[in-house]
Amino acid sequence: MSGQARSPVCALRSVGKQFGPVVACEGISIELFAGEAVALAGENGAGKSTTAKCLYGYYSPTAGHIEVDGQEATLRSPRDGEAAGIVVIPQELDLFPELSIVENMFMGQERPRTKIGTFDWGRMKKTAQDILARLGLRLDVSLPVKLLSAANCKLVEIARALNRNARVIIMDEPTAALTDREVRRLLSIVCDLKAQGVAVVYISHRLDEIFEVCDRIVVLRDGKTVGDKPTSEFTESSLVKMMVGRPLESLFTHSPHPTGAVALEVKSLTSSPSFRDVSFQLRRGEILGISGLIGAGRSELAHALFGLRPYSGQILVDGTETKVRSVSDAFANGIAYLPEERRSQGLILPFSIQENISLASLGRFTRFGLVSDKKESDFAHKAANDFTVVGAGIDAAVSVLSGGNQQKVLIAKTLARNPRIIILDEPTRGVDVGAKSEIYKIIDDLARQGCAVLLISSELNEVLAMSDRILVMREGVAVQTFERNEFSPEAIGAAAAGQKVVSDVA
């Protein structure tokens, strides 16, 4: 009723969590209301994950308490959290791929039974279909999950949460592995969940998503709450400044540096059906941005240049035509590649930080077929320090690092061979704004040192800020090249979409 105070579904009251002498978060107070999406924003290490884990029972707070419906609740495990209606959807898929959709949706909870005591599969399938229909998804619930797309798997996880009568759903980087179209679909689902009275806690490094679906933003820094306001009272710049303590504009580093001779030239490069007849030049000391929509052929172009896919046409390195038919050919010609998916394509997660950094360059530490542990260790220590990899010693598994620090390990590994030509595919995907700023400085330093840098990114502001020139691809074709003095979001976006920019005429 109008004028009547709302009661939160659940709340954190001065919650703190300490691990030995380390304080992960302290004094966190957040109220969550039905039908509202609240963003938890902050850099890696700000305390977002710890706060969320206290909320759903993974951690027991060492200070403060959790309230559910105004009453103090003791949540000793995620099962207690689910019993209270608080469910988490983790960043990594938490489904059993060989089991069916319906089996996954009822996993870990009591299943309805027939009069003779067997599982009532008909009733379970009907329940699963009804919940998926609420999410706009019509599937045969007998299908194994392994046959679903990443986006549909994420929706099945949301459906599983709703099947547990979730009143609060915590989403941790829910769009990290999705395409742009799938992201749009998921964001519309978040809006639908709000309309159905579910409270959503949304954790994401993608600020545009936060501004689109969240009603309120809680900002954490160094384990403490530094802001809790309606989204309408933030701008992207003010949010970033509150998160990292400096304005958005200062995150990018692009210093003027002279360009040299042409390091890489591509003539009529084709790899059907992904791209065709692509031609460009890349000079030493230059950052050439590659922009375009999903499916434009940007990553496939990078794969061809690094010997990962067959091509026709010409690749010239330092003016000499070169056949790049394998990764070994690319390495021999001073070409390095940083892939867009660090966890599946770039790193071996159970391996140590040291092993990952040195993996592509073992030859420099080897004599008579044996690797010198000291040389490898000294190199890895220096690289970890140079790229400010923090959070663990170099003997720790790379899996324990934050996304930003994992990305810096991957960059250190990529640059360990001292390449002359560097292809960076989505170099800041899935990292917080602070880590992005450090990566931008690394990219700028590479160009300043005379490396030729090919920068592929879906973030338009990143391409605009960091590039000396921008090549726009659309449907596998290089459609237009822009000089820096010609840059504008409208022009780049229009070229990528195949539209013309119409100037306003007085």
mmCIF file of N, CA and C in Angstrom, residues 278-395:
data_model
loop_
_atom_site.group_PDB
_atom_site.id
_atom_site.type_symbol
_atom_site.label_atom_id
_atom_site.label_comp_id
_atom_site.label_asym_id
_atom_site.label_seq_id
_atom_site.Cartn_x
_atom_site.Cartn_y
_atom_site.Cartn_z
ATOM 1 N N VAL A 278 40.203 -10.551 -46.590
ATOM 2 C CA VAL A 278 40.598 -9.544 -45.597
ATOM 3 C C VAL A 278 42.025 -9.084 -45.882
ATOM 4 N N SER A 279 42.214 -7.764 -45.950
ATOM 5 C CA SER A 279 43.547 -7.186 -46.189
ATOM 6 C C SER A 279 43.771 -6.025 -45.220
ATOM 7 N N PHE A 280 44.976 -5.959 -44.640
ATOM 8 C CA PHE A 280 45.345 -4.826 -43.790
ATOM 9 C C PHE A 280 46.844 -4.850 -43.538
ATOM 10 N N GLN A 281 47.351 -3.734 -43.010
ATOM 11 C CA GLN A 281 48.742 -3.625 -42.574
ATOM 12 C C GLN A 281 48.789 -3.257 -41.100
ATOM 13 N N LEU A 282 49.791 -3.765 -40.405
ATOM 14 C CA LEU A 282 50.008 -3.457 -38.994
ATOM 15 C C LEU A 282 51.473 -3.101 -38.806
ATOM 16 N N ARG A 283 51.735 -1.894 -38.284
ATOM 17 C CA ARG A 283 53.106 -1.401 -38.142
ATOM 18 C C ARG A 283 53.637 -1.627 -36.728
ATOM 19 N N ARG A 284 54.942 -1.603 -36.625
ATOM 20 C CA ARG A 284 55.574 -1.684 -35.304
ATOM 21 C C ARG A 284 55.182 -0.465 -34.474
ATOM 22 N N GLY A 285 54.881 -0.680 -33.214
ATOM 23 C CA GLY A 285 54.484 0.415 -32.345
ATOM 24 C C GLY A 285 53.039 0.845 -32.524
ATOM 25 N N GLU A 286 52.271 0.092 -33.298
ATOM 26 C CA GLU A 286 50.879 0.457 -33.575
ATOM 27 C C GLU A 286 49.928 -0.529 -32.912
ATOM 28 N N ILE A 287 48.790 -0.005 -32.459
ATOM 29 C CA ILE A 287 47.693 -0.840 -31.961
ATOM 30 C C ILE A 287 46.556 -0.732 -32.966
ATOM 31 N N LEU A 288 46.294 -1.827 -33.668
ATOM 32 C CA LEU A 288 45.200 -1.876 -34.632
ATOM 33 C C LEU A 288 44.035 -2.607 -33.981
ATOM 34 N N GLY A 289 42.934 -1.887 -33.762
ATOM 35 C CA GLY A 289 41.753 -2.493 -33.174
ATOM 36 C C GLY A 289 40.903 -3.180 -34.234
ATOM 37 N N ILE A 290 40.375 -4.346 -33.890
ATOM 38 C CA ILE A 290 39.439 -5.058 -34.758
ATOM 39 C C ILE A 290 38.087 -5.052 -34.064
ATOM 40 N N SER A 291 37.105 -4.378 -34.688
ATOM 41 C CA SER A 291 35.778 -4.254 -34.091
ATOM 42 C C SER A 291 34.759 -4.949 -34.978
ATOM 43 N N GLY A 292 33.623 -5.300 -34.388
ATOM 44 C CA GLY A 292 32.564 -5.961 -35.142
ATOM 45 C C GLY A 292 31.636 -6.707 -34.216
ATOM 46 N N LEU A 293 30.493 -7.099 -34.728
ATOM 47 C CA LEU A 293 29.516 -7.822 -33.938
ATOM 48 C C LEU A 293 29.934 -9.287 -33.791
ATOM 49 N N ILE A 294 29.277 -9.986 -32.853
ATOM 50 C CA ILE A 294 29.516 -11.424 -32.706
ATOM 51 C C ILE A 294 29.240 -12.106 -34.043
ATOM 52 N N GLY A 295 30.155 -12.986 -34.466
ATOM 53 C CA GLY A 295 29.988 -13.680 -35.734
ATOM 54 C C GLY A 295 30.589 -12.967 -36.920
ATOM 55 N N ALA A 296 31.297 -11.846 -36.671
ATOM 56 C CA ALA A 296 31.884 -11.080 -37.771
ATOM 57 C C ALA A 296 33.140 -11.734 -38.327
ATOM 58 N N GLY A 297 33.710 -12.711 -37.589
ATOM 59 C CA GLY A 297 34.900 -13.406 -38.066
ATOM 60 C C GLY A 297 36.192 -12.934 -37.440
ATOM 61 N N ARG A 298 36.100 -12.151 -36.374
ATOM 62 C CA ARG A 298 37.313 -11.572 -35.772
ATOM 63 C C ARG A 298 38.210 -12.637 -35.147
ATOM 64 N N SER A 299 37.639 -13.495 -34.297
ATOM 65 C CA SER A 299 38.449 -14.531 -33.652
ATOM 66 C C SER A 299 38.982 -15.534 -34.658
ATOM 67 N N GLU A 300 38.172 -15.854 -35.666
ATOM 68 C CA GLU A 300 38.609 -16.786 -36.701
ATOM 69 C C GLU A 300 39.793 -16.221 -37.476
ATOM 70 N N LEU A 301 39.799 -14.904 -37.701
ATOM 71 C CA LEU A 301 40.938 -14.247 -38.337
ATOM 72 C C LEU A 301 42.186 -14.413 -37.471
ATOM 73 N N ALA A 302 42.032 -14.209 -36.161
ATOM 74 C CA ALA A 302 43.162 -14.384 -35.243
ATOM 75 C C ALA A 302 43.680 -15.813 -35.287
ATOM 76 N N HIS A 303 42.775 -16.785 -35.339
ATOM 77 C CA HIS A 303 43.187 -18.192 -35.383
ATOM 78 C C HIS A 303 44.001 -18.494 -36.640
ATOM 79 N N ALA A 304 43.592 -17.910 -37.768
ATOM 80 C CA ALA A 304 44.345 -18.132 -39.009
ATOM 81 C C ALA A 304 45.740 -17.529 -38.915
ATOM 82 N N LEU A 305 45.852 -16.343 -38.349
ATOM 83 C CA LEU A 305 47.154 -15.678 -38.232
ATOM 84 C C LEU A 305 48.089 -16.422 -37.289
ATOM 85 N N PHE A 306 47.511 -17.209 -36.375
ATOM 86 C CA PHE A 306 48.319 -17.944 -35.406
ATOM 87 C C PHE A 306 48.477 -19.421 -35.780
ATOM 88 N N GLY A 307 48.037 -19.778 -36.978
ATOM 89 C CA GLY A 307 48.227 -21.147 -37.439
ATOM 90 C C GLY A 307 47.238 -22.149 -36.903
ATOM 91 N N LEU A 308 46.096 -21.681 -36.424
ATOM 92 C CA LEU A 308 45.114 -22.576 -35.835
ATOM 93 C C LEU A 308 44.009 -22.978 -36.805
ATOM 94 N N ARG A 309 43.973 -22.350 -37.989
ATOM 95 C CA ARG A 309 42.986 -22.752 -38.971
ATOM 96 C C ARG A 309 43.541 -22.496 -40.365
ATOM 97 N N PRO A 310 43.170 -23.308 -41.358
ATOM 98 C CA PRO A 310 43.698 -23.137 -42.714
ATOM 99 C C PRO A 310 43.167 -21.860 -43.363
ATOM 100 N N TYR A 311 43.935 -21.344 -44.310
ATOM 101 C CA TYR A 311 43.552 -20.095 -44.987
ATOM 102 C C TYR A 311 44.118 -20.100 -46.393
ATOM 103 N N SER A 312 43.590 -19.216 -47.214
ATOM 104 C CA SER A 312 44.204 -18.882 -48.497
ATOM 105 C C SER A 312 44.496 -17.395 -48.483
ATOM 106 N N GLY A 313 45.322 -16.938 -49.390
ATOM 107 C CA GLY A 313 45.784 -15.555 -49.359
ATOM 108 C C GLY A 313 47.204 -15.477 -48.853
ATOM 109 N N GLN A 314 47.634 -14.272 -48.506
ATOM 110 C CA GLN A 314 49.033 -14.073 -48.115
ATOM 111 C C GLN A 314 49.165 -13.450 -46.732
ATOM 112 N N ILE A 315 50.154 -13.945 -45.988
ATOM 113 C CA ILE A 315 50.586 -13.328 -44.732
ATOM 114 C C ILE A 315 52.050 -12.956 -44.895
ATOM 115 N N LEU A 316 52.351 -11.665 -44.725
ATOM 116 C CA LEU A 316 53.733 -11.191 -44.853
ATOM 117 C C LEU A 316 54.208 -10.683 -43.494
ATOM 118 N N VAL A 317 55.344 -11.165 -43.042
ATOM 119 C CA VAL A 317 55.968 -10.716 -41.799
ATOM 120 C C VAL A 317 57.250 -9.981 -42.160
ATOM 121 N N ASP A 318 57.338 -8.725 -41.744
ATOM 122 C CA ASP A 318 58.499 -7.877 -42.089
ATOM 123 C C ASP A 318 58.755 -7.868 -43.595
ATOM 124 N N GLY A 319 57.674 -7.856 -44.374
ATOM 125 C CA GLY A 319 57.783 -7.746 -45.828
ATOM 126 C C GLY A 319 58.004 -9.046 -46.564
ATOM 127 N N THR A 320 58.163 -10.153 -45.847
ATOM 128 C CA THR A 320 58.422 -11.450 -46.483
ATOM 129 C C THR A 320 57.214 -12.354 -46.330
ATOM 130 N N GLU A 321 56.753 -12.940 -47.440
ATOM 131 C CA GLU A 321 55.602 -13.834 -47.361
ATOM 132 C C GLU A 321 55.962 -15.056 -46.525
ATOM 133 N N THR A 322 55.042 -15.402 -45.642
ATOM 134 C CA THR A 322 55.274 -16.477 -44.683
ATOM 135 C C THR A 322 54.080 -17.424 -44.674
ATOM 136 N N LYS A 323 54.331 -18.704 -44.608
ATOM 137 C CA LYS A 323 53.265 -19.684 -44.470
ATOM 138 C C LYS A 323 53.087 -19.998 -42.987
ATOM 139 N N VAL A 324 51.949 -19.628 -42.447
ATOM 140 C CA VAL A 324 51.662 -19.898 -41.036
ATOM 141 C C VAL A 324 50.651 -21.036 -40.993
ATOM 142 N N ARG A 325 51.166 -22.257 -40.968
ATOM 143 C CA ARG A 325 50.302 -23.436 -41.008
ATOM 144 C C ARG A 325 50.144 -24.093 -39.642
ATOM 145 N N SER A 326 50.878 -23.603 -38.660
ATOM 146 C CA SER A 326 50.822 -24.210 -37.325
ATOM 147 C C SER A 326 51.240 -23.172 -36.300
ATOM 148 N N VAL A 327 51.011 -23.494 -35.025
ATOM 149 C CA VAL A 327 51.457 -22.613 -33.945
ATOM 150 C C VAL A 327 52.979 -22.478 -33.963
ATOM 151 N N SER A 328 53.684 -23.559 -34.293
ATOM 152 C CA SER A 328 55.153 -23.496 -34.375
ATOM 153 C C SER A 328 55.599 -22.489 -35.429
ATOM 154 N N ASP A 329 54.892 -22.445 -36.574
ATOM 155 C CA ASP A 329 55.206 -21.454 -37.603
ATOM 156 C C ASP A 329 55.006 -20.040 -37.071
ATOM 157 N N ALA A 330 53.911 -19.846 -36.318
ATOM 158 C CA ALA A 330 53.635 -18.523 -35.756
ATOM 159 C C ALA A 330 54.730 -18.111 -34.776
ATOM 160 N N PHE A 331 55.094 -19.021 -33.875
ATOM 161 C CA PHE A 331 56.165 -18.722 -32.918
ATOM 162 C C PHE A 331 57.471 -18.391 -33.650
ATOM 163 N N ALA A 332 57.778 -19.161 -34.689
ATOM 164 C CA ALA A 332 59.031 -18.950 -35.424
ATOM 165 C C ALA A 332 59.073 -17.581 -36.086
ATOM 166 N N ASN A 333 57.908 -17.002 -36.350
ATOM 167 C CA ASN A 333 57.843 -15.686 -36.978
ATOM 168 C C ASN A 333 57.544 -14.567 -35.983
ATOM 169 N N GLY A 334 57.685 -14.885 -34.692
ATOM 170 C CA GLY A 334 57.527 -13.852 -33.665
ATOM 171 C C GLY A 334 56.093 -13.441 -33.415
ATOM 172 N N ILE A 335 55.125 -14.336 -33.725
ATOM 173 C CA ILE A 335 53.713 -14.035 -33.524
ATOM 174 C C ILE A 335 53.222 -14.746 -32.268
ATOM 175 N N ALA A 336 52.551 -14.008 -31.393
ATOM 176 C CA ALA A 336 51.957 -14.583 -30.188
ATOM 177 C C ALA A 336 50.466 -14.288 -30.181
ATOM 178 N N TYR A 337 49.710 -15.133 -29.487
ATOM 179 C CA TYR A 337 48.243 -15.006 -29.477
ATOM 180 C C TYR A 337 47.716 -15.214 -28.073
ATOM 181 N N LEU A 338 46.910 -14.270 -27.602
ATOM 182 C CA LEU A 338 46.229 -14.392 -26.318
ATOM 183 C C LEU A 338 44.766 -14.717 -26.609
ATOM 184 N N PRO A 339 44.298 -15.945 -26.306
ATOM 185 C CA PRO A 339 42.941 -16.355 -26.684
ATOM 186 C C PRO A 339 41.875 -15.690 -25.829
ATOM 187 N N GLU A 340 40.643 -15.701 -26.349
ATOM 188 C CA GLU A 340 39.559 -15.018 -25.646
ATOM 189 C C GLU A 340 39.067 -15.791 -24.439
ATOM 190 N N GLU A 341 39.210 -17.125 -24.432
ATOM 191 C CA GLU A 341 38.730 -17.934 -23.310
ATOM 192 C C GLU A 341 39.922 -18.454 -22.522
ATOM 193 N N ARG A 342 40.278 -17.762 -21.451
ATOM 194 C CA ARG A 342 41.508 -18.112 -20.725
ATOM 195 C C ARG A 342 41.403 -19.477 -20.053
ATOM 196 N N ARG A 343 40.216 -19.824 -19.531
ATOM 197 C CA ARG A 343 40.101 -21.048 -18.744
ATOM 198 C C ARG A 343 40.140 -22.298 -19.622
ATOM 199 N N SER A 344 39.562 -22.230 -20.819
ATOM 200 C CA SER A 344 39.509 -23.419 -21.669
ATOM 201 C C SER A 344 40.574 -23.423 -22.753
ATOM 202 N N GLN A 345 41.111 -22.243 -23.131
ATOM 203 C CA GLN A 345 42.033 -22.160 -24.257
ATOM 204 C C GLN A 345 43.440 -21.705 -23.879
ATOM 205 N N GLY A 346 43.588 -21.055 -22.715
ATOM 206 C CA GLY A 346 44.872 -20.433 -22.434
ATOM 207 C C GLY A 346 45.622 -20.959 -21.231
ATOM 208 N N LEU A 347 44.906 -21.433 -20.220
ATOM 209 C CA LEU A 347 45.542 -21.841 -18.971
ATOM 210 C C LEU A 347 45.214 -23.299 -18.654
ATOM 211 N N ILE A 348 46.091 -23.932 -17.891
ATOM 212 C CA ILE A 348 45.812 -25.261 -17.340
ATOM 213 C C ILE A 348 45.575 -25.041 -15.848
ATOM 214 N N LEU A 349 44.321 -25.022 -15.458
ATOM 215 C CA LEU A 349 43.939 -24.536 -14.135
ATOM 216 C C LEU A 349 44.577 -25.296 -12.977
ATOM 217 N N PRO A 350 44.732 -26.637 -13.038
ATOM 218 C CA PRO A 350 45.365 -27.313 -11.900
ATOM 219 C C PRO A 350 46.867 -27.051 -11.799
ATOM 220 N N PHE A 351 47.493 -26.586 -12.892
ATOM 221 C CA PHE A 351 48.927 -26.310 -12.873
ATOM 222 C C PHE A 351 49.204 -25.045 -12.056
ATOM 223 N N SER A 352 50.443 -24.925 -11.596
ATOM 224 C CA SER A 352 50.821 -23.760 -10.795
ATOM 225 C C SER A 352 50.952 -22.513 -11.667
ATOM 226 N N ILE A 353 51.009 -21.374 -11.012
ATOM 227 C CA ILE A 353 51.239 -20.107 -11.705
ATOM 228 C C ILE A 353 52.557 -20.175 -12.466
ATOM 229 N N GLN A 354 53.602 -20.701 -11.815
ATOM 230 C CA GLN A 354 54.914 -20.830 -12.455
ATOM 231 C C GLN A 354 54.834 -21.690 -13.703
ATOM 232 N N GLU A 355 54.175 -22.832 -13.600
ATOM 233 C CA GLU A 355 54.094 -23.751 -14.739
ATOM 234 C C GLU A 355 53.324 -23.133 -15.902
ATOM 235 N N ASN A 356 52.268 -22.393 -15.597
ATOM 236 C CA ASN A 356 51.498 -21.761 -16.665
ATOM 237 C C ASN A 356 52.291 -20.656 -17.351
ATOM 238 N N ILE A 357 53.014 -19.846 -16.590
ATOM 239 C CA ILE A 357 53.784 -18.749 -17.182
ATOM 240 C C ILE A 357 54.870 -19.275 -18.111
ATOM 241 N N SER A 358 55.518 -20.362 -17.714
ATOM 242 C CA SER A 358 56.675 -20.850 -18.468
ATOM 243 C C SER A 358 56.314 -21.878 -19.543
ATOM 244 N N LEU A 359 55.038 -22.292 -19.591
ATOM 245 C CA LEU A 359 54.655 -23.443 -20.396
ATOM 246 C C LEU A 359 55.016 -23.302 -21.873
ATOM 247 N N ALA A 360 54.828 -22.117 -22.448
ATOM 248 C CA ALA A 360 55.075 -21.942 -23.880
ATOM 249 C C ALA A 360 56.527 -21.590 -24.192
ATOM 250 N N SER A 361 57.364 -21.522 -23.151
ATOM 251 C CA SER A 361 58.743 -21.061 -23.351
ATOM 252 C C SER A 361 59.762 -21.955 -22.664
ATOM 253 N N LEU A 362 59.440 -23.228 -22.515
ATOM 254 C CA LEU A 362 60.326 -24.122 -21.757
ATOM 255 C C LEU A 362 61.708 -24.236 -22.376
ATOM 256 N N GLY A 363 61.801 -23.993 -23.700
ATOM 257 C CA GLY A 363 63.100 -24.106 -24.369
ATOM 258 C C GLY A 363 64.148 -23.182 -23.800
ATOM 259 N N ARG A 364 63.729 -22.025 -23.291
ATOM 260 C CA ARG A 364 64.707 -21.075 -22.748
ATOM 261 C C ARG A 364 65.235 -21.488 -21.382
ATOM 262 N N PHE A 365 64.592 -22.479 -20.748
ATOM 263 C CA PHE A 365 65.052 -22.946 -19.428
ATOM 264 C C PHE A 365 65.623 -24.356 -19.507
ATOM 265 N N THR A 366 65.776 -24.869 -20.722
ATOM 266 C CA THR A 366 66.140 -26.282 -20.900
ATOM 267 C C THR A 366 67.573 -26.429 -21.405
ATOM 268 N N ARG A 367 68.266 -27.419 -20.855
ATOM 269 C CA ARG A 367 69.606 -27.780 -21.326
ATOM 270 C C ARG A 367 69.718 -29.296 -21.314
ATOM 271 N N PHE A 368 70.127 -29.854 -22.460
ATOM 272 C CA PHE A 368 70.244 -31.306 -22.609
ATOM 273 C C PHE A 368 68.917 -32.004 -22.272
ATOM 274 N N GLY A 369 67.823 -31.342 -22.634
ATOM 275 C CA GLY A 369 66.511 -31.943 -22.445
ATOM 276 C C GLY A 369 65.952 -31.840 -21.045
ATOM 277 N N LEU A 370 66.654 -31.156 -20.142
ATOM 278 C CA LEU A 370 66.192 -31.022 -18.766
ATOM 279 C C LEU A 370 65.885 -29.559 -18.456
ATOM 280 N N VAL A 371 64.772 -29.324 -17.768
ATOM 281 C CA VAL A 371 64.369 -27.969 -17.390
ATOM 282 C C VAL A 371 65.073 -27.575 -16.097
ATOM 283 N N SER A 372 65.703 -26.405 -16.111
ATOM 284 C CA SER A 372 66.335 -25.873 -14.902
ATOM 285 C C SER A 372 65.264 -25.260 -14.012
ATOM 286 N N ASP A 373 65.008 -25.886 -12.860
ATOM 287 C CA ASP A 373 63.979 -25.385 -11.953
ATOM 288 C C ASP A 373 64.275 -23.956 -11.509
ATOM 289 N N LYS A 374 65.560 -23.662 -11.268
ATOM 290 C CA LYS A 374 65.912 -22.323 -10.795
ATOM 291 C C LYS A 374 65.639 -21.271 -11.867
ATOM 292 N N LYS A 375 66.054 -21.539 -13.107
ATOM 293 C CA LYS A 375 65.811 -20.579 -14.183
ATOM 294 C C LYS A 375 64.317 -20.366 -14.409
ATOM 295 N N GLU A 376 63.574 -21.467 -14.386
ATOM 296 C CA GLU A 376 62.130 -21.356 -14.584
ATOM 297 C C GLU A 376 61.493 -20.570 -13.445
ATOM 298 N N SER A 377 61.913 -20.876 -12.215
ATOM 299 C CA SER A 377 61.356 -20.193 -11.054
ATOM 300 C C SER A 377 61.713 -18.704 -11.060
ATOM 301 N N ASP A 378 62.975 -18.387 -11.357
ATOM 302 C CA ASP A 378 63.395 -16.980 -11.395
ATOM 303 C C ASP A 378 62.594 -16.209 -12.440
ATOM 304 N N PHE A 379 62.406 -16.836 -13.613
ATOM 305 C CA PHE A 379 61.653 -16.170 -14.679
ATOM 306 C C PHE A 379 60.201 -15.951 -14.250
ATOM 307 N N ALA A 380 59.579 -16.976 -13.679
ATOM 308 C CA ALA A 380 58.181 -16.872 -13.280
ATOM 309 C C ALA A 380 57.996 -15.828 -12.186
ATOM 310 N N HIS A 381 58.937 -15.779 -11.220
ATOM 311 C CA HIS A 381 58.872 -14.765 -10.162
ATOM 312 C C HIS A 381 58.916 -13.365 -10.758
ATOM 313 N N LYS A 382 59.845 -13.129 -11.680
ATOM 314 C CA LYS A 382 59.972 -11.816 -12.288
ATOM 315 C C LYS A 382 58.714 -11.455 -13.082
ATOM 316 N N ALA A 383 58.204 -12.413 -13.863
ATOM 317 C CA ALA A 383 57.009 -12.142 -14.663
ATOM 318 C C ALA A 383 55.808 -11.844 -13.765
ATOM 319 N N ALA A 384 55.660 -12.617 -12.688
ATOM 320 C CA ALA A 384 54.536 -12.395 -11.771
ATOM 321 C C ALA A 384 54.628 -11.013 -11.127
ATOM 322 N N ASN A 385 55.855 -10.578 -10.816
ATOM 323 C CA ASN A 385 56.038 -9.245 -10.251
ATOM 324 C C ASN A 385 55.799 -8.156 -11.298
ATOM 325 N N ASP A 386 56.334 -8.362 -12.511
ATOM 326 C CA ASP A 386 56.180 -7.364 -13.571
ATOM 327 C C ASP A 386 54.714 -7.133 -13.913
ATOM 328 N N PHE A 387 53.930 -8.203 -13.888
ATOM 329 C CA PHE A 387 52.515 -8.092 -14.263
ATOM 330 C C PHE A 387 51.599 -8.046 -13.043
ATOM 331 N N THR A 388 52.180 -7.807 -11.877
ATOM 332 C CA THR A 388 51.459 -7.648 -10.601
ATOM 333 C C THR A 388 50.406 -8.730 -10.386
ATOM 334 N N VAL A 389 50.846 -9.988 -10.536
ATOM 335 C CA VAL A 389 49.969 -11.117 -10.225
ATOM 336 C C VAL A 389 49.949 -11.267 -8.710
ATOM 337 N N VAL A 390 48.788 -11.074 -8.091
ATOM 338 C CA VAL A 390 48.688 -11.122 -6.634
ATOM 339 C C VAL A 390 47.612 -12.115 -6.227
ATOM 340 N N GLY A 391 47.707 -12.569 -4.977
ATOM 341 C CA GLY A 391 46.686 -13.461 -4.440
ATOM 342 C C GLY A 391 47.225 -14.821 -4.040
ATOM 343 N N ALA A 392 48.428 -15.185 -4.521
ATOM 344 C CA ALA A 392 49.000 -16.491 -4.170
ATOM 345 C C ALA A 392 50.458 -16.514 -4.602
ATOM 346 N N GLY A 393 51.235 -17.435 -4.009
ATOM 347 C CA GLY A 393 52.610 -17.639 -4.436
ATOM 348 C C GLY A 393 52.636 -18.362 -5.769
ATOM 349 N N ILE A 394 53.784 -18.331 -6.464
ATOM 350 C CA ILE A 394 53.839 -18.890 -7.813
ATOM 351 C C ILE A 394 53.722 -20.411 -7.832
ATOM 352 N N ASP A 395 53.811 -21.050 -6.660
ATOM 353 C CA ASP A 395 53.620 -22.500 -6.601
ATOM 354 C C ASP A 395 52.151 -22.885 -6.477
#
